[in-house]
mmCIF file of C-alpha atoms in Angstrom:
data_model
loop_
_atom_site.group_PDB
_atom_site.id
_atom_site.type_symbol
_atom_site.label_atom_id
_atom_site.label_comp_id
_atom_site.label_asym_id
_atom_site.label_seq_id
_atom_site.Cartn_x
_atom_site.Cartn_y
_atom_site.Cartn_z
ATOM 1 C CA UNK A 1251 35.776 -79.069 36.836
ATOM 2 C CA UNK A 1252 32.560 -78.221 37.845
ATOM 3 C CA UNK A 1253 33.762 -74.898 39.210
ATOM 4 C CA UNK A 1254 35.583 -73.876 36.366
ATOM 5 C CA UNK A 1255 32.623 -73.905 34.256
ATOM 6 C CA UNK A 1256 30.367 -71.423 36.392
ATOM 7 C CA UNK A 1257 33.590 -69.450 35.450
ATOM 8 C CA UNK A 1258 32.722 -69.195 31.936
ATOM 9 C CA UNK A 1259 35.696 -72.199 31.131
ATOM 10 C CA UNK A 1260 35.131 -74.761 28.780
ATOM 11 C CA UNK A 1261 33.225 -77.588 30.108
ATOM 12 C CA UNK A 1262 35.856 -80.810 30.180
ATOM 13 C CA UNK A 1263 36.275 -84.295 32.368
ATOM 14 C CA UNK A 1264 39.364 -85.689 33.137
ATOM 15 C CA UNK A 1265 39.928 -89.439 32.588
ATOM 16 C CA UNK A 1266 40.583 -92.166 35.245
ATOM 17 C CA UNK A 1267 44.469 -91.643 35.059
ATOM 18 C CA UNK A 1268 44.454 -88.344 35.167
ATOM 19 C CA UNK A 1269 41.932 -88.462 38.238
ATOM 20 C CA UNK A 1270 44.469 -90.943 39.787
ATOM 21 C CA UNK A 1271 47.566 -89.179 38.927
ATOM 22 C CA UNK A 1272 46.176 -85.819 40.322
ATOM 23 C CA UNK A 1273 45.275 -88.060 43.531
ATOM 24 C CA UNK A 1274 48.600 -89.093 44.108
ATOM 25 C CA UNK A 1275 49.978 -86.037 43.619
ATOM 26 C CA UNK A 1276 51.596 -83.992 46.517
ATOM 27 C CA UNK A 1277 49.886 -80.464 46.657
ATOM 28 C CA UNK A 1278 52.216 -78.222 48.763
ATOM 29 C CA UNK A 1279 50.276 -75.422 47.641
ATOM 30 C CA UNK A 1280 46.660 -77.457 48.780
ATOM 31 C CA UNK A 1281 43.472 -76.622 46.912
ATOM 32 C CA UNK A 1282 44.941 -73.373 45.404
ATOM 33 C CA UNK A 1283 47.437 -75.207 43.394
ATOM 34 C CA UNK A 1284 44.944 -77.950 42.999
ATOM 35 C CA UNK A 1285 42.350 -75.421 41.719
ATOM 36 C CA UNK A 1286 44.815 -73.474 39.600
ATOM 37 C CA UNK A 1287 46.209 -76.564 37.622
ATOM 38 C CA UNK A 1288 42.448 -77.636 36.969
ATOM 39 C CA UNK A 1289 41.751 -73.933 35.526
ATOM 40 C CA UNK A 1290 44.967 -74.026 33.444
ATOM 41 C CA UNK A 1291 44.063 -77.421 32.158
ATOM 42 C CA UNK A 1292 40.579 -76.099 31.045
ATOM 43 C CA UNK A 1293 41.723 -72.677 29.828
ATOM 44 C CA UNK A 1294 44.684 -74.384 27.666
ATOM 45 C CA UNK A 1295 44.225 -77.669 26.169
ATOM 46 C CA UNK A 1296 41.033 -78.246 23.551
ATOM 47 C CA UNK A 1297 40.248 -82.178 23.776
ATOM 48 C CA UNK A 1298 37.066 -82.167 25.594
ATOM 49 C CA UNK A 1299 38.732 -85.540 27.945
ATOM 50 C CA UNK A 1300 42.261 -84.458 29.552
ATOM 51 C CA UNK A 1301 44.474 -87.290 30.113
ATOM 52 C CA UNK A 1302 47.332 -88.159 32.300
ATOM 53 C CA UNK A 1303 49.922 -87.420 29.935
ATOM 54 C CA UNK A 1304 48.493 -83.881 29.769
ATOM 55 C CA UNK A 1305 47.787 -83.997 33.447
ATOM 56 C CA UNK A 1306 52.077 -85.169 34.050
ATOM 57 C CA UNK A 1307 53.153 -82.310 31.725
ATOM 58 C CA UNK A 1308 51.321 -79.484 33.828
ATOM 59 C CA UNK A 1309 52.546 -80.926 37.206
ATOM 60 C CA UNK A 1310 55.985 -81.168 35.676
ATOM 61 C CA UNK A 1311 55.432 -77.438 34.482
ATOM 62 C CA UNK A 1312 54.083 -76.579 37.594
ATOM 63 C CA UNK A 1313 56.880 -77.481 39.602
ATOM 64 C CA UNK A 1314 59.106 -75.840 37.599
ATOM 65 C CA UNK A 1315 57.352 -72.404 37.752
ATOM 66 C CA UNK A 1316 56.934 -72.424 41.757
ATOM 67 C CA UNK A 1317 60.893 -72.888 41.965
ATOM 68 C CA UNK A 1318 60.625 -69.646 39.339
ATOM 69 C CA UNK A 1319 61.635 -66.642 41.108
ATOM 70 C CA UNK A 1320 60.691 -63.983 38.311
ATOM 71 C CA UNK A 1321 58.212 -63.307 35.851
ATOM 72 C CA UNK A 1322 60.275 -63.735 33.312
ATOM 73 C CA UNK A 1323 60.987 -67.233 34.009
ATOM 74 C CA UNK A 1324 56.881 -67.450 34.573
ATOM 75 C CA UNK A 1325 56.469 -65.645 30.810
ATOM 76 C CA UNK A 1326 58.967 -68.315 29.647
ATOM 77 C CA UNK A 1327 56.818 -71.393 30.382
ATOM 78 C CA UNK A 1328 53.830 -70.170 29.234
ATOM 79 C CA UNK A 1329 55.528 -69.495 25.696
ATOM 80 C CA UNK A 1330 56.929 -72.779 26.043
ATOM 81 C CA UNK A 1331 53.744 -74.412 27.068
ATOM 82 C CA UNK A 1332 52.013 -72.585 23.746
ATOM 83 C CA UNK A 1333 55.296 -74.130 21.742
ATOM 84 C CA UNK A 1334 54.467 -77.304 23.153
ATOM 85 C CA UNK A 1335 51.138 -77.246 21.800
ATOM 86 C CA UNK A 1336 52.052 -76.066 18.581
ATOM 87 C CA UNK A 1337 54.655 -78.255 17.758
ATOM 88 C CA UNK A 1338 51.822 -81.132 18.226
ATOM 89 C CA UNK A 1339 49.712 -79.709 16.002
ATOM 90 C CA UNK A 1340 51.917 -79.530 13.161
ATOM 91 C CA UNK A 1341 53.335 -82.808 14.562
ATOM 92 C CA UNK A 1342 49.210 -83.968 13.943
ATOM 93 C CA UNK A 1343 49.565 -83.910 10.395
ATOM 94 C CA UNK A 1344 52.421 -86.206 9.644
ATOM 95 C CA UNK A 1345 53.915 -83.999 7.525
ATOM 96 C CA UNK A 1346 51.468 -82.448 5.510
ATOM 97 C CA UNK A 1347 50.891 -78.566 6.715
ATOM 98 C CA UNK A 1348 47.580 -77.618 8.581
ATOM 99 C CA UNK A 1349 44.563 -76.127 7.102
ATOM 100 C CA UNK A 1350 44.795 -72.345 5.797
ATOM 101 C CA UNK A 1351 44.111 -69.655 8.893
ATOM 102 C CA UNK A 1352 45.652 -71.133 12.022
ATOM 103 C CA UNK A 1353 46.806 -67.982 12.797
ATOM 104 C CA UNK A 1354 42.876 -66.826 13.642
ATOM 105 C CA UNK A 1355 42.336 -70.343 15.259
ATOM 106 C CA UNK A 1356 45.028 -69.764 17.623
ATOM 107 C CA UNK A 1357 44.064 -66.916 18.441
ATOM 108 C CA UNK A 1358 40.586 -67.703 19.155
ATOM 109 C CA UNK A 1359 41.867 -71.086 21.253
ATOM 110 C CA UNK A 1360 43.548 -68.335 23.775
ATOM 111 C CA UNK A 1361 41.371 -65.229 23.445
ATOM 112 C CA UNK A 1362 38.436 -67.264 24.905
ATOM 113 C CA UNK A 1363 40.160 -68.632 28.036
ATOM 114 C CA UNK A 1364 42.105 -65.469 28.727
ATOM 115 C CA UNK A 1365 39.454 -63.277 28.877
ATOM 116 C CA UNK A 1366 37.323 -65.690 30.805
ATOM 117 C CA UNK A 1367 40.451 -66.424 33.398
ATOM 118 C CA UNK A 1368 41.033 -62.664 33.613
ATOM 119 C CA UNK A 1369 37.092 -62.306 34.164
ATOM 120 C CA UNK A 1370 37.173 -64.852 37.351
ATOM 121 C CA UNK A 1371 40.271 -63.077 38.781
ATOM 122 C CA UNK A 1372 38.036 -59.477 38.287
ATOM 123 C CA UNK A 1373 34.996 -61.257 39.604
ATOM 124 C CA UNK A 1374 33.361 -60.235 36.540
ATOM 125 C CA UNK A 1375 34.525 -56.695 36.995
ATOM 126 C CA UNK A 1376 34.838 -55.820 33.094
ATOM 127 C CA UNK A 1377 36.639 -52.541 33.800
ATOM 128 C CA UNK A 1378 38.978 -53.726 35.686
ATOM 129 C CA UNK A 1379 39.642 -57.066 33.756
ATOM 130 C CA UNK A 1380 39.997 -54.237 30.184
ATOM 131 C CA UNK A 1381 42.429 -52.519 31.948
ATOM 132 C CA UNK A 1382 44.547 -55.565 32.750
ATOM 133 C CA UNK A 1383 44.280 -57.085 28.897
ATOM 134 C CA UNK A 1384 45.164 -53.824 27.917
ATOM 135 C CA UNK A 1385 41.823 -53.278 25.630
ATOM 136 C CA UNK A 1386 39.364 -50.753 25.516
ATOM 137 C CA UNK A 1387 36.113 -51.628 27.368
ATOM 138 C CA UNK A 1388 33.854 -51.699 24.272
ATOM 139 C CA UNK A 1389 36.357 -54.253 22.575
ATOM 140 C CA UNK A 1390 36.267 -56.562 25.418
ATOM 141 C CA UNK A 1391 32.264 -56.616 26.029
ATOM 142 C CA UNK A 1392 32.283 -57.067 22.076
ATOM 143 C CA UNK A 1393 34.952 -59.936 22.205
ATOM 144 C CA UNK A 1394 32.782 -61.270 25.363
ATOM 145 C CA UNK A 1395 29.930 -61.129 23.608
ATOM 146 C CA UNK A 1396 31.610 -63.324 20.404
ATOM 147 C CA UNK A 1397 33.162 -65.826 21.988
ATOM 148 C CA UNK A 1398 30.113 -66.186 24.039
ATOM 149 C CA UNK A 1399 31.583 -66.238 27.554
ATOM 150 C CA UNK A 1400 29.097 -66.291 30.769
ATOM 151 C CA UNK A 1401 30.178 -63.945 33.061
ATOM 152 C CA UNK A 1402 30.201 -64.557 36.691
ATOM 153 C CA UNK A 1403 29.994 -61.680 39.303
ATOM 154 C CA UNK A 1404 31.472 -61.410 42.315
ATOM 155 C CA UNK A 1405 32.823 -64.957 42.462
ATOM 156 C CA UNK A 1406 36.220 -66.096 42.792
#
């Protein structure tokens, strides 16, 4: 966790079940999977503690995506994963709807760790990470700038 915050992540912890699940898990993919499922965990849930039961639905997801054999498939649990999250939310308020504009809070709950995510993979390159969001250079320093992400360089 400590990693993904030189990364410009969120800073989070993991709780003792989590820490024990994730130790008992079987990494076929060794530190990169390890590594990736910590940076997905940062990048995509907002309690500042993950638990287990967070922790058991991204290994379950995980699996599921390494026996993908297409993008599409790949595309298909992210959306689900975003569902997921959603549904909770609304599920949160027993009923009752949410607060007015959680269209802009959603959108500022992903923004921040795909930019930073697609920063890391660019080490920092902001050219290069523009092109791949599909935004114009100025509009990503600007967004960069408002979200307030640290940028590494040349790190991966």
């Amino acid at each position: 966790l400590d990693h993904t915050a030189t990364e410009g992540l969120p800073d989070k912890s993991l709780d003792s079940a989590a820490i024990n699940r994730l130790k008992t898990h079987r990494w076929p993919g060794n530190v990169r999977e390890l590594e990736n499922l910590v940076k997905r965990l940062v990048a995509l849930y907002a309690d500042p503690v993950i638990g287990v039961d967070v922790v058991e639905m991204e290994l379950a997801g995980s699996t599921d995506s390494s026996l993908a054999s297409n993008h599409d498939n790949e595309s298909a649990t992210l959306g689900g994963t975003i569902e997921r999250h959603l549904q909770d939310y609304f599920d949160g308020h027993n009923g009752d709807l949410p607060p007015r504009g959680l269209y802009d809070r959603v959108l500022r709950e992903l923004e921040r760790p795909l930019i930073s995510l697609t920063l890391s993979a660019t080490r920092g390159n902001q050219v290069k990470a523009a092109e791949i969001l599909g935004l114009n250079r100025n509009t990503l320093r600007k967004k960069i700038k408002d979200l307030g992400i640290n940028i590494i360089r040349g790190t991966k």
